[in-house]
């Protein structure tokens, strides 16, 4: 299958002699060595909240950073704020993002989040969009920038970044690490992103109500009778509603 151009993505080019050290101290996942593929990572606030997620590709003398286009400027500004006097450059690479399903062709790399999401390449030729990526994301519980992943609102462990290879708990310090480590080792998650069954359709961001009428979470992307929802686990144990839609979480705890 021919890859498609992801028109909603932008690729930043990170250069300079200190580029690897710079990113290592900021982001949640370590950069892979040149030639070993993509790393999925995030930048957090000092309070441990999600700010942006992206893919990193080590090209030897520079690093490519693949991010949602409408989040690129804010991310670049945030990185520049941390740069200070470090020998680091940040610019638009001008490269298109091409993605597709199946085995990665030459010059492309498997999506590190889930094998079902196919591959990504940079500067390759691509065609028109053909894949229903939202349906794939719902099927495999993969959050999207600016939809399920809310800047200054989401916590990455609640969004499944452990499962999506988006955080390395063994790497050195990064911004927001203390909060993330505490959530990993000292607490049981009480909220999180899950797949639910849904009858009907509602706008993304509609509040979910438990059977007793208490707020139980929020419903987001929907496809093929299923949806991604951010739920309070203690309240999501029976039938739920979101606007005119009916929801159920088959994997409800307890």
XYZ file of C-alpha atoms in Angstrom:
254
model
C 0.000 0.000 0.000
C 1.356 3.427 -0.957
C 2.008 5.768 1.925
C -0.027 8.910 2.419
C 1.137 12.420 3.242
C 0.129 13.385 6.792
C -0.841 16.988 6.127
C -1.470 17.666 9.821
C 2.165 17.018 10.819
C 5.321 19.156 10.798
C 8.954 18.071 11.125
C 11.392 20.185 13.109
C 15.144 19.798 12.645
C 17.216 19.843 15.842
C 20.891 20.553 15.197
C 23.972 21.708 17.063
C 26.696 19.882 18.962
C 24.657 19.600 22.162
C 21.375 18.456 20.596
C 21.310 14.954 22.125
C 22.279 16.094 25.615
C 19.714 18.898 25.370
C 16.808 16.612 24.499
C 17.880 13.929 26.964
C 17.341 16.329 29.851
C 13.884 17.360 28.667
C 11.824 14.523 27.181
C 10.311 11.302 28.508
C 11.892 8.773 26.140
C 15.528 8.397 25.159
C 16.644 8.977 21.583
C 17.528 5.802 19.683
C 20.972 5.476 18.062
C 21.244 6.446 14.417
C 19.690 3.816 12.177
C 17.632 2.116 14.910
C 14.291 3.772 14.357
C 11.796 6.168 15.864
C 11.336 7.018 19.522
C 7.934 8.208 20.749
C 8.303 10.824 23.461
C 6.702 13.779 25.220
C 7.569 17.070 26.825
C 5.974 17.676 30.219
C 5.507 20.681 32.460
C 7.482 20.842 35.722
C 4.219 19.693 37.370
C 4.319 16.514 35.289
C 1.474 17.409 32.932
C 1.541 16.716 29.215
C 2.538 19.580 26.916
C 3.321 17.873 23.592
C 4.066 14.445 22.117
C 6.216 13.663 19.093
C 8.471 11.196 17.302
C 12.262 11.562 17.307
C 14.559 10.225 14.603
C 18.336 10.354 14.995
C 19.973 11.166 11.661
C 23.513 11.358 12.938
C 24.300 15.037 12.476
C 20.772 16.188 13.360
C 17.518 14.962 14.897
C 14.096 15.068 13.254
C 11.127 15.839 15.508
C 7.727 14.870 14.035
C 4.914 16.771 15.781
C 1.306 17.825 15.136
C 1.512 20.928 12.942
C -0.729 23.088 15.103
C 1.429 22.310 18.163
C 4.800 22.848 16.454
C 5.226 26.568 17.097
C 4.423 26.336 20.804
C 6.743 23.347 21.161
C 9.594 25.116 19.357
C 9.148 28.154 21.586
C 9.200 25.987 24.701
C 12.364 24.222 23.549
C 14.015 27.563 22.812
C 13.170 28.676 26.335
C 15.116 25.701 27.708
C 17.987 26.081 25.241
C 19.655 29.051 26.961
C 23.285 29.075 25.695
C 23.411 25.444 24.594
C 24.755 24.736 21.117
C 21.357 23.756 19.730
C 19.419 24.919 16.670
C 15.701 24.437 16.024
C 14.175 24.996 12.600
C 11.527 23.757 10.199
C 12.988 20.884 8.177
C 10.468 21.319 5.377
C 10.119 17.540 5.136
C 6.686 15.969 4.681
C 5.568 13.099 6.917
C 4.489 10.014 4.981
C 2.757 7.148 6.751
C 1.187 3.856 5.800
C 0.237 0.364 6.916
C 2.072 -2.914 6.600
C 5.810 -3.456 6.467
C 7.901 -0.295 6.466
C 9.495 0.428 3.062
C 13.136 1.461 2.671
C 13.748 4.794 4.370
C 10.789 4.477 6.730
C 10.410 3.177 10.274
C 7.748 1.253 12.227
C 5.517 3.362 14.461
C 6.875 2.647 17.971
C 3.492 3.052 19.668
C 1.782 -0.013 18.183
C 2.584 -2.285 15.245
C -0.984 -1.822 13.982
C -0.217 1.839 13.259
C 2.173 0.951 10.455
C 5.173 3.105 9.557
C 6.380 6.673 9.126
C 8.914 8.206 6.741
C 10.265 11.689 6.049
C 10.871 13.354 2.695
C 9.367 10.418 0.808
C 6.739 10.540 -1.912
C 3.185 9.960 -0.754
C -0.392 10.018 -1.928
C -3.774 11.115 -0.685
C -5.099 9.961 2.732
C -6.729 6.525 2.543
C -6.554 5.102 6.070
C -9.099 5.717 8.829
C -6.504 6.492 11.487
C -9.145 7.436 14.064
C -10.687 3.965 13.825
C -7.244 2.409 14.255
C -6.541 4.615 17.272
C -9.827 3.663 18.908
C -9.229 -0.020 18.206
C -5.785 0.075 19.839
C -6.428 2.776 22.475
C -3.948 5.326 21.139
C -4.542 8.966 22.161
C -4.103 11.870 19.742
C -2.487 15.259 20.252
C -5.090 17.885 21.110
C -7.952 15.365 21.335
C -7.444 12.874 24.147
C -4.067 14.434 24.996
C -4.836 17.803 26.553
C -1.941 20.242 27.081
C -1.523 21.173 30.746
C -4.292 18.708 31.593
C -3.298 15.118 30.824
C -0.906 12.876 32.730
C 0.933 10.567 30.338
C 0.662 7.407 32.459
C -3.119 7.813 32.552
C -2.971 8.112 28.743
C -1.123 4.794 28.347
C 2.398 6.020 27.560
C 3.918 2.984 29.303
C 2.119 0.694 26.866
C 2.900 2.985 23.905
C 6.669 3.062 24.592
C 6.454 6.789 25.281
C 8.312 6.922 28.592
C 11.526 5.346 29.861
C 11.520 5.048 33.654
C 15.224 4.153 33.655
C 16.574 7.199 31.826
C 18.062 10.234 33.546
C 16.155 13.238 34.743
C 13.706 15.036 32.479
C 11.190 17.798 33.084
C 8.256 16.426 35.097
C 10.017 13.155 35.962
C 9.429 13.365 39.706
C 5.643 13.468 39.346
C 5.674 10.738 36.687
C 7.876 8.470 38.826
C 5.635 8.962 41.842
C 2.568 8.005 39.800
C 4.392 4.931 38.509
C 5.778 3.583 41.774
C 3.761 4.986 44.660
C 0.150 5.210 43.545
C -2.487 3.134 41.764
C -3.994 4.961 38.820
C -7.600 5.886 39.528
C -8.300 7.420 36.135
C -7.254 6.590 32.626
C -7.946 6.324 28.914
C -9.882 3.201 27.948
C -11.932 1.813 25.101
C -15.695 1.774 25.693
C -18.670 0.552 23.730
C -20.994 3.326 22.578
C -24.514 3.449 21.159
C -25.042 6.746 19.375
C -22.639 9.573 18.643
C -21.763 12.722 20.556
C -19.292 15.597 20.176
C -15.738 14.956 21.300
C -15.367 16.175 24.874
C -18.891 15.252 26.022
C -19.113 14.507 29.740
C -19.749 10.910 30.778
C -22.231 10.301 33.600
C -22.382 7.179 35.737
C -25.637 5.324 36.401
C -26.158 7.363 39.577
C -25.722 10.651 37.708
C -22.238 11.462 38.998
C -19.550 12.660 36.600
C -17.488 9.656 35.446
C -15.258 11.120 32.747
C -15.197 12.351 29.163
C -15.734 10.659 25.804
C -13.491 11.475 22.845
C -12.858 9.802 19.463
C -15.590 7.408 18.265
C -15.577 4.781 15.514
C -17.455 1.583 14.682
C -19.488 1.425 17.899
C -16.486 2.021 20.137
C -14.889 5.118 21.624
C -11.960 6.350 23.644
C -12.987 7.688 27.033
C -11.102 9.088 29.991
C -12.823 7.563 33.005
C -12.789 7.541 36.772
C -12.460 3.832 37.395
C -14.427 3.848 40.652
C -17.492 5.312 38.911
C -17.381 3.443 35.599
C -18.729 0.068 36.711
C -22.173 0.042 35.106
C -24.185 1.619 32.283
C -23.151 5.195 31.532
C -24.421 8.021 29.370
C -22.812 10.841 27.405
C -25.412 13.219 26.077
C -27.859 11.045 24.131
C -25.389 8.165 23.796
C -25.163 5.104 25.991
C -21.782 3.754 27.043
C -20.402 0.669 28.718
C -16.908 -0.341 29.740
C -16.666 -4.129 29.386
C -13.368 -4.206 31.278
C -14.733 -2.332 34.289
C -12.797 -3.108 37.447
C -14.515 -4.839 40.267
